[in-house]
Amino acid sequence: MDVPGPERRLAAVLAADMVGYSRLMEVDETGTLARLKTHRIELIDPAIAKNRGRIIKTTGDGMLVEFHSVADAVLCAAEIQRRMARRNADVSPARWIQFRIGINLGDVIVEEDDIFGDGVNVAARLEMLAEPGGICVSGAVRDQVGQRLDDIAFEDIGDQSVKNISRPIRVFRVRLEPAATTGREGAKDAAVATTIAKKPSIAVLPLVNMSGDPEQEFFADGLTEDIITELSRFRDLLVISRNSTFVHKGKAVKVQEVAREFGVDYVLEGSVRKVGDRIRVTVQLIDAETDRHVWAERYDRKLEDIFAIQDEMTCAIVATLPGRVEAATHDRAKRKPTDNMAAYECVLTARVRHHRSSREDNAEAQRLLDRALALDPNYAHAHAWKACVLGQTWIYEWCADRDATLQQVAAELEIALALDDNDSDVHRILAALNLTRDDHDQAAYHQERALALNPNYDLVVVQQGELLTWLGRPEEGIDWIKKAMRLNPYHPERFWNHLGRACYCAEKYAEAAEAFSRITRPDHTHHAFLAATFARMGNAVAATAHAAEVLKREPKFSVAVYLATQHYKREVDRRRHEAGLLSAGLPA
């Protein structure tokens, strides 16, 4: 009796692998896995299903997929790479998730749900030849596809010798021509970027602590943040936020590489040494294009002169940059810094602690701010930051009594406002507080004051976009939120939430889904928005899946209770949100 041999068939095989997986996992294991899972759920798996592919196997950073049609395999790969490029557009290159893809048409051996053989091996080798974000195909794939696929071209890169394959493989690189709609959107984005980039732009690197005392790191970091804040007050200067530049803290960096990363014209770097009541600050302004020093200075003063140092430094910088920003608009006399240097140091350290966004650091920040206010009860900026830190406990529910905490936030802001009406943080937090009370007019007043006082402060700029969305002007909101992302390329993930809401309100549902998909650790509210978004797009499968995630994380969720926490001024915006949630199947 003859025993049948293994089943063989001709198949189109797609092999994909994530670029830099080990590096990204080392930097942020949980976040990388969460983002990769999101891309799988929202983009990759649906693209494979739409093009009638079958996932054979997955590894931590790659997958093998079989298609019955070569054209389907190429279309699927092109869709994945195009959409991943758009997803990476607003993300720092250091956090990009990119794939290499190889496609082969060849003979495979079928064993249960797996495939083996030369057809699979060649696809894997083609994937290794592809560029990050690119696709390589074999000559057989190119011959089968021909000129049948719009917006896709092939570049012959010749015969290639690859590992463990004895014969040379003819390889073609896929060139993804932009679709018409993509071109228009890209042109619009480029126009926006050009408009933003017309201003002189600068990134301030963290000042190096030269004191030999690790405890002085907080002082050096806080002083850096103060310099960024002072420079941000100039409307004609674009200043990258501290959250972004601080990723380079403690690292040897090349100025031109930093400038390319942030897209800026100038970089400020320097050091600080504090001993007793004396301080020495050395700074240098560098033209990133030529890598030449434009200006340098050393300040050797008493600590009590720190605010004068900041004034001189920022005025010198803005007077040096192209465009000659009006240094005369910089008027510290309208603001009221403390005369108590110990209180100032406490606030510097508290702000750094606050940015770490942990419960323990928040508690330490509160202790430091209490100490600052004990030293100087009339220090307005300390009261403002006490409100901000308490507000963080309210948002994350780290407080025992949320109502009492919110009242305390309001009390601190009332004191800060009475002491100094020219502190942008006071007005920024007051705008947020009034929004939680649905007092849109007061929120708009304080937001306008915050923006006038510090038009380059990313938290103020993104809040402008958020507020405009609540007021029923989402198209304008989108522009402000994108500007905040430009100011802070390493922005907090909540910026994506603001952008997603603005896009939803503007009925740009595909853009809304893409924005929410950037959130690496989505909670039930993010899944609720995604459920509503996909329902409005007519994607019932995705809407149902996200609705199930909402109820899994928050079993008592109801649309009415949830919408009561939203701050829409216009009923039409509230009804649009409600309709999406109900269409997704969430309980009323």
XYZ file of C-alpha atoms in Angstrom:
588
model
C 0.000 0.000 0.000
C 1.404 3.397 -0.979
C 1.778 5.936 1.821
C 0.860 9.403 0.543
C 3.652 11.960 0.683
C 3.327 15.348 2.305
C 0.839 17.780 0.761
C 2.471 20.390 -1.439
C 0.993 23.502 -3.014
C 1.939 26.798 -4.598
C 1.425 29.689 -2.217
C 2.172 33.361 -1.796
C 4.083 33.642 1.479
C 4.524 36.884 3.414
C 7.175 37.118 6.154
C 7.205 40.197 8.410
C 9.554 41.210 11.197
C 9.648 44.219 13.539
C 12.721 46.473 13.295
C 14.673 47.150 16.502
C 12.467 44.923 18.647
C 15.161 44.113 21.222
C 16.151 47.786 21.629
C 12.565 48.927 22.130
C 11.895 46.110 24.589
C 14.960 47.058 26.615
C 13.843 50.699 26.829
C 10.127 50.086 27.520
C 9.043 46.462 27.567
C 5.431 46.975 28.680
C 4.800 49.959 26.424
C 6.345 48.284 23.368
C 4.239 45.145 23.795
C 1.098 47.228 24.305
C 1.743 49.340 21.190
C 2.561 46.251 19.117
C -0.668 44.602 20.302
C -2.634 47.731 19.387
C -1.146 47.776 15.877
C -2.037 44.095 15.496
C -5.652 44.601 16.586
C -6.302 47.852 14.752
C -4.232 47.512 11.575
C -2.312 44.339 10.792
C -4.838 41.570 11.500
C -7.725 43.420 9.773
C -5.518 44.076 6.722
C -4.639 40.387 6.508
C -8.294 39.343 6.882
C -9.467 41.902 4.287
C -6.959 40.522 1.755
C -7.917 36.897 2.488
C -4.675 35.943 4.185
C -4.126 33.263 6.827
C -1.717 33.800 9.718
C 0.411 30.652 9.944
C 2.477 31.571 12.982
C 3.625 34.549 15.016
C 6.727 35.215 17.061
C 7.303 38.034 19.528
C 8.340 40.390 16.744
C 7.252 38.733 13.509
C 4.728 36.633 11.615
C 4.299 34.289 8.667
C 1.167 34.664 6.513
C -0.113 32.615 3.563
C -2.183 34.047 0.681
C -3.802 32.238 -2.223
C -3.258 35.307 -4.444
C 0.049 37.105 -4.998
C -1.816 40.360 -5.626
C -3.587 40.043 -2.261
C -0.256 39.530 -0.498
C 1.288 42.645 -2.090
C -1.811 44.774 -1.427
C -1.851 43.648 2.198
C 1.850 44.487 2.668
C 1.416 47.882 1.015
C -1.547 48.751 3.239
C 0.350 47.797 6.392
C 3.450 49.810 5.487
C 1.535 52.888 4.359
C -0.645 52.994 7.457
C 2.268 52.305 9.792
C 4.132 55.247 8.230
C 1.158 57.494 9.030
C 1.018 56.157 12.584
C 4.708 56.972 13.058
C 4.386 60.480 11.587
C 3.783 62.206 14.941
C 6.002 59.945 17.037
C 9.659 60.492 17.901
C 11.887 58.305 15.675
C 13.250 56.651 18.824
C 9.772 55.149 19.445
C 8.863 54.190 15.874
C 7.511 50.698 15.318
C 8.452 49.610 11.788
C 8.318 46.329 9.903
C 10.325 44.708 7.146
C 8.260 42.530 4.804
C 9.302 39.890 2.277
C 6.940 38.149 -0.174
C 7.639 35.041 -2.258
C 5.624 32.824 -4.564
C 6.819 29.253 -4.245
C 6.233 25.645 -3.398
C 5.388 24.899 0.251
C 4.897 21.733 2.287
C 1.676 21.672 4.329
C 1.644 19.915 7.692
C -1.486 20.421 9.792
C -1.769 24.225 10.221
C 1.872 24.972 9.376
C 3.825 25.377 6.145
C 7.488 24.680 5.415
C 9.873 24.477 2.535
C 11.781 26.566 0.052
C 8.902 28.985 -0.544
C 8.887 29.917 3.137
C 12.684 30.147 3.443
C 12.988 32.542 0.499
C 10.255 34.809 1.918
C 12.175 35.005 5.207
C 15.397 35.949 3.389
C 13.579 38.616 1.354
C 12.252 40.144 4.565
C 15.835 40.513 5.822
C 16.769 42.410 2.637
C 13.929 44.924 3.020
C 14.478 48.403 4.443
C 12.661 49.455 7.639
C 9.116 50.208 6.496
C 9.857 48.533 3.151
C 8.879 45.472 1.107
C 11.028 43.126 -0.993
C 9.554 40.520 -3.352
C 10.951 37.732 -5.478
C 11.054 37.779 -9.268
C 8.179 35.300 -9.321
C 5.962 37.732 -7.409
C 6.942 40.601 -9.709
C 6.162 38.543 -12.811
C 2.750 37.488 -11.512
C 1.671 40.970 -10.417
C 2.924 42.810 -13.489
C 1.361 46.276 -13.826
C -2.002 45.289 -12.344
C -1.744 47.183 -9.047
C -2.248 50.930 -8.920
C 0.102 53.103 -6.834
C 2.675 50.284 -6.599
C 5.929 50.119 -8.588
C 8.862 47.709 -8.526
C 12.586 48.484 -8.505
C 14.912 45.734 -9.708
C 17.841 45.401 -7.292
C 19.296 42.393 -9.095
C 20.301 38.889 -8.069
C 21.027 38.559 -4.368
C 22.916 35.802 -2.554
C 21.175 34.993 0.717
C 21.913 32.789 3.691
C 21.242 29.041 3.324
C 19.894 29.386 -0.246
C 22.382 28.000 -2.774
C 21.032 29.825 -5.824
C 20.885 33.628 -6.274
C 17.422 35.171 -5.825
C 16.162 37.889 -8.161
C 14.829 40.614 -5.863
C 12.586 43.604 -6.465
C 11.974 46.430 -4.023
C 8.372 47.661 -3.847
C 7.969 51.410 -4.297
C 4.755 52.671 -2.726
C 3.522 55.600 -4.777
C 1.341 57.893 -2.599
C -2.348 57.644 -3.297
C -4.126 60.803 -4.402
C -5.823 61.341 -1.070
C -2.621 60.706 0.810
C -0.868 63.261 -1.367
C -3.430 65.936 -0.584
C -3.289 65.206 3.122
C 0.499 65.172 3.015
C 0.564 68.510 1.241
C -1.755 69.956 3.863
C 0.375 68.572 6.685
C 3.509 69.933 5.016
C 1.889 73.336 4.722
C 1.010 73.286 8.409
C 4.526 72.163 9.305
C 6.034 74.921 7.161
C 3.846 77.516 8.834
C 4.924 76.335 12.255
C 8.582 76.046 11.297
C 8.857 79.656 10.077
C 9.659 80.764 13.609
C 13.228 80.374 14.872
C 13.251 77.168 16.920
C 15.399 76.008 19.834
C 15.890 72.969 22.041
C 17.361 73.432 25.518
C 19.353 70.398 26.660
C 19.383 69.573 30.392
C 22.091 71.537 32.191
C 24.844 69.264 33.453
C 25.242 69.183 37.236
C 28.898 69.977 37.912
C 28.567 70.168 41.700
C 29.643 66.592 42.367
C 26.549 66.285 44.577
C 23.754 64.029 43.241
C 21.236 65.991 45.324
C 21.900 68.996 43.090
C 20.469 67.141 40.073
C 17.044 68.476 41.002
C 18.386 72.014 41.031
C 20.030 71.612 37.625
C 16.874 70.065 36.141
C 14.644 72.717 37.660
C 16.851 75.532 36.381
C 16.743 74.009 32.890
C 12.964 73.945 33.070
C 12.901 77.585 34.185
C 15.046 78.607 31.196
C 12.674 76.728 28.858
C 9.695 78.448 30.482
C 11.259 81.894 30.138
C 12.128 81.344 26.464
C 8.618 80.019 25.807
C 7.123 83.388 26.657
C 8.290 84.779 23.316
C 5.601 84.428 20.658
C 8.094 84.527 17.786
C 10.212 81.662 19.090
C 9.360 77.962 19.007
C 10.779 76.157 22.062
C 10.797 72.370 22.416
C 9.312 71.310 25.756
C 11.298 69.925 28.677
C 9.628 66.471 28.444
C 11.261 65.980 25.057
C 14.752 67.325 25.624
C 15.091 65.531 28.960
C 15.249 62.156 27.189
C 18.889 63.117 26.512
C 19.728 63.768 30.169
C 22.963 62.092 31.201
C 23.842 61.084 27.635
C 26.637 62.187 25.349
C 24.867 63.836 22.429
C 25.775 65.406 19.115
C 24.122 68.770 18.649
C 23.305 68.216 14.983
C 21.632 64.876 15.748
C 19.552 66.478 18.497
C 18.560 69.281 16.129
C 17.491 66.785 13.454
C 15.486 64.790 15.998
C 13.497 67.832 17.133
C 13.591 69.773 13.866
C 15.118 72.907 15.401
C 17.564 75.584 14.241
C 19.425 76.092 17.525
C 20.460 74.095 20.575
C 21.335 75.505 24.008
C 23.617 73.445 26.221
C 25.523 74.159 29.391
C 26.278 73.310 32.994
C 25.537 74.517 36.510
C 27.634 74.351 39.654
C 26.115 75.329 43.001
C 28.247 75.560 46.126
C 26.748 77.158 49.209
C 25.207 80.485 48.232
C 27.246 80.753 45.014
C 26.196 79.529 41.578
C 28.021 79.298 38.268
C 26.026 78.772 35.079
C 27.815 78.260 31.763
C 25.746 78.195 28.572
C 26.373 78.201 24.842
C 23.986 78.691 21.950
C 24.819 76.583 18.887
C 23.642 76.971 15.301
C 22.655 73.385 14.503
C 23.110 73.660 10.738
C 26.713 74.836 10.893
C 27.549 73.375 14.345
C 29.057 76.742 15.278
C 28.790 78.654 18.522
C 26.588 81.708 18.110
C 26.890 82.966 21.653
C 28.360 81.783 24.981
C 28.389 83.185 28.485
C 29.395 82.321 32.039
C 27.473 83.662 35.023
C 29.261 83.547 38.379
C 26.937 85.063 40.957
C 25.264 84.687 44.304
C 22.295 82.293 44.312
C 19.938 85.175 45.037
C 20.779 86.536 41.556
C 19.380 83.434 39.814
C 16.380 85.278 38.353
C 18.604 88.038 36.990
C 20.762 85.346 35.359
C 17.679 83.855 33.707
C 16.630 87.291 32.443
C 20.035 88.095 30.983
C 20.354 84.663 29.410
C 16.951 84.636 27.710
C 17.261 88.226 26.505
C 20.675 87.474 24.999
C 19.342 84.389 23.225
C 16.273 86.005 21.693
C 18.252 89.067 20.639
C 20.760 86.796 18.878
C 18.358 84.578 16.916
C 17.216 85.450 13.389
C 14.130 87.597 13.378
C 15.396 89.628 16.342
C 12.619 88.704 18.763
C 11.674 91.698 20.851
C 13.491 91.215 24.117
C 11.689 94.221 25.496
C 8.513 92.132 25.797
C 10.255 90.083 28.462
C 9.224 91.859 31.672
C 9.930 90.021 34.896
C 8.701 93.006 36.892
C 5.152 91.827 36.222
C 5.890 88.473 37.872
C 6.771 87.899 41.480
C 9.536 85.377 42.179
C 10.458 84.580 45.735
C 13.320 86.157 47.667
C 13.750 82.912 49.583
C 16.193 80.698 47.689
C 15.428 77.631 49.807
C 11.755 77.936 48.823
C 12.767 78.298 45.164
C 14.861 75.119 45.351
C 11.933 73.252 46.928
C 9.655 74.264 44.036
C 12.268 73.245 41.447
C 12.559 69.792 43.019
C 8.776 69.441 43.452
C 8.160 70.133 39.768
C 10.647 67.463 38.740
C 8.981 64.995 41.124
C 5.549 65.884 39.738
C 6.635 65.098 36.163
C 7.440 61.511 37.198
C 3.691 60.895 37.687
C 3.939 58.304 40.461
C 2.062 58.278 43.739
C 5.282 58.324 45.784
C 6.790 61.234 43.828
C 3.511 63.113 44.099
C 3.567 62.770 47.895
C 7.164 64.010 47.989
C 6.257 66.936 45.722
C 3.470 67.911 48.138
C 5.899 67.780 51.062
C 8.398 69.999 49.230
C 5.740 72.524 48.240
C 4.450 72.668 51.812
C 8.041 73.383 52.871
C 8.347 76.136 50.231
C 5.124 77.770 51.406
C 6.217 77.569 55.042
C 9.375 79.458 54.040
C 7.495 81.972 51.880
C 3.675 81.980 52.234
C 3.413 84.632 49.506
C 5.211 82.613 46.817
C 2.511 82.520 44.109
C 4.225 79.951 41.890
C 4.453 77.533 44.822
C 0.701 77.890 45.438
C 0.053 77.275 41.731
C 2.144 74.121 41.721
C 0.562 72.949 44.970
C -2.764 73.135 43.119
C -1.281 71.277 40.130
C 0.141 68.488 42.294
C -3.130 68.142 44.216
C -4.947 68.081 40.890
C -2.795 65.117 39.897
C -3.997 63.221 42.992
C -7.591 64.053 41.984
C -7.132 62.816 38.395
C -5.452 59.546 39.421
C -7.706 59.096 42.482
C -4.757 59.076 44.879
C -6.784 61.114 47.407
C -9.219 59.876 50.046
C -11.856 62.569 49.385
C -12.014 63.830 45.781
C -14.511 66.625 46.525
C -12.373 67.967 49.367
C -9.253 67.761 47.186
C -10.919 69.716 44.389
C -11.909 72.397 46.908
C -8.309 72.539 48.095
C -7.112 72.947 44.501
C -9.509 75.876 44.094
C -8.333 77.452 47.362
C -4.650 77.245 46.371
C -5.411 78.795 42.989
C -7.393 81.603 44.570
C -4.387 82.466 46.742
C -1.968 82.190 43.787
C -4.140 84.423 41.616
C -4.386 87.079 44.326
C -0.600 87.050 44.735
C 0.350 87.004 41.027
C -2.060 87.465 38.140
C 0.784 86.980 35.626
C 1.690 83.337 36.221
C 0.669 81.189 33.247
C 0.417 78.046 35.384
C -2.147 79.727 37.631
C -4.395 80.515 34.677
C -3.751 77.142 32.997
C -4.933 75.233 36.064
C -7.832 77.642 36.668
C -9.016 77.012 33.107
C -8.957 73.255 33.730
C -10.734 73.652 37.062
C -13.532 75.739 35.560
C -13.931 73.225 32.752
C -14.598 70.468 35.304
C -17.396 72.727 36.603
C -18.735 73.214 33.030
C -18.117 76.952 33.349
C -16.953 77.397 29.762
C -16.800 81.196 29.872
C -14.470 81.309 32.889
C -12.402 78.456 31.445
C -12.006 80.398 28.181
C -11.000 83.570 30.060
C -8.240 81.877 32.058
C -7.088 79.858 29.051
C -6.719 83.062 27.048
C -4.669 84.614 29.862
C -2.431 81.523 30.096
C -1.847 81.552 26.344
C -1.030 85.263 26.333
C 1.475 84.817 29.165
C 3.204 81.747 27.714
C 2.245 80.990 24.087
C 4.846 78.210 23.650
C 4.053 76.187 26.780
C 2.979 72.799 25.414
C 0.532 72.147 28.272
C -1.150 75.490 27.636
C -1.182 74.968 23.854
C -2.699 71.479 24.014
C -5.270 72.713 26.539
C -6.259 75.402 24.014
C -7.035 72.647 21.517
C -8.908 70.651 24.152
C -11.020 73.653 25.173
C -11.874 74.583 21.583
C -13.122 71.026 21.077
C -15.400 71.274 24.131
C -16.664 74.625 22.811
C -17.672 73.047 19.491
C -14.718 74.230 17.374
C -12.859 70.934 16.834
C -11.204 71.854 13.515
C -9.358 74.690 15.273
C -8.712 72.364 18.202
C -6.942 69.862 15.948
C -4.503 72.533 14.759
C -3.632 73.594 18.332
C -3.161 70.018 19.516
C -0.835 69.266 16.597
C 1.125 72.419 17.418
C 1.547 71.160 21.007
C 2.836 67.857 19.630
C 5.380 69.803 17.575
C 6.488 71.730 20.657
C 6.805 68.474 22.579
C 7.655 65.491 20.336
C 7.834 63.332 23.509
C 4.441 64.550 24.655
C 2.314 62.666 27.218
C -0.011 60.095 25.684
C -3.046 62.081 26.813
C -2.313 64.429 23.868
C -3.505 61.582 21.599
C -6.723 61.417 23.615
C -7.311 65.140 23.015
C -6.568 64.730 19.297
C -8.847 61.692 19.020
C -11.756 63.553 20.634
C -11.228 66.594 18.385
C -11.184 64.393 15.267
C -14.328 62.563 16.423
C -16.155 65.863 16.975
C -14.985 67.023 13.538
C -16.387 63.741 12.141
C -12.922 62.674 10.991
C -13.452 59.167 12.275
C -10.506 57.415 10.622
C -8.136 60.025 12.087
C -9.836 59.667 15.475
C -9.335 55.887 15.456
C -5.694 56.320 14.515
C -5.112 58.847 17.322
C -6.686 56.648 20.004
C -4.737 53.632 18.733
C -1.480 55.426 19.704
C -2.351 55.073 23.405
C -0.286 52.166 24.701
C -2.290 51.445 27.859
C -5.895 52.317 26.975
C -8.427 52.434 29.802
C -12.181 51.878 29.525
C -12.803 55.477 28.392
C -10.393 55.098 25.468
C -12.059 51.835 24.445
C -15.453 53.575 24.722
C -14.320 56.265 22.295
C -12.905 53.656 19.924
C -16.180 51.718 20.098
C -18.117 54.888 19.208
C -15.639 55.788 16.470
C -15.812 52.419 14.721
C -19.595 52.398 15.060
C -19.732 55.745 13.222
C -17.420 54.267 10.557
C -19.745 51.294 10.085
C -17.196 48.776 11.365
C -19.483 46.717 13.609
C -16.864 44.055 14.363
C -14.321 46.516 15.759
C -17.018 48.531 17.553
C -18.329 45.411 19.297
C -14.816 44.304 20.292
C -14.030 47.660 21.919
C -17.436 47.770 23.628
C -16.652 44.355 25.122
C -13.337 45.748 26.426
C -15.204 48.630 28.069
C -17.544 46.299 29.964
C -14.690 43.948 30.844
C -12.799 46.820 32.521
C -15.847 48.680 33.864
C -18.802 46.256 34.231
C -21.141 48.999 35.556
C -20.486 51.315 32.604
C -23.506 53.216 31.259
C -23.641 55.789 28.483
C -25.692 58.253 30.551
C -23.321 58.205 33.543
C -20.275 58.475 31.300
C -21.635 61.405 29.291
C -22.397 63.256 32.522
C -18.611 63.541 33.010
C -18.083 65.103 29.568
C -17.893 68.880 29.142
C -19.475 69.578 25.733
C -20.984 73.048 25.456
C -23.106 72.172 22.405
C -25.832 69.562 22.670
C -25.145 68.422 19.100
C -21.635 67.302 20.119
C -22.977 65.412 23.127
C -25.616 63.717 20.954
C -23.003 62.686 18.389
C -20.936 61.049 21.114
C -24.014 59.388 22.600
C -25.128 58.027 19.218
C -21.755 56.402 18.617
C -21.667 54.765 22.045
C -25.213 53.386 21.733
C -24.584 52.180 18.164
C -21.607 50.210 19.479
C -23.969 48.340 21.801
C -22.955 49.921 25.100
C -25.737 50.002 27.714
C -27.726 53.231 27.949
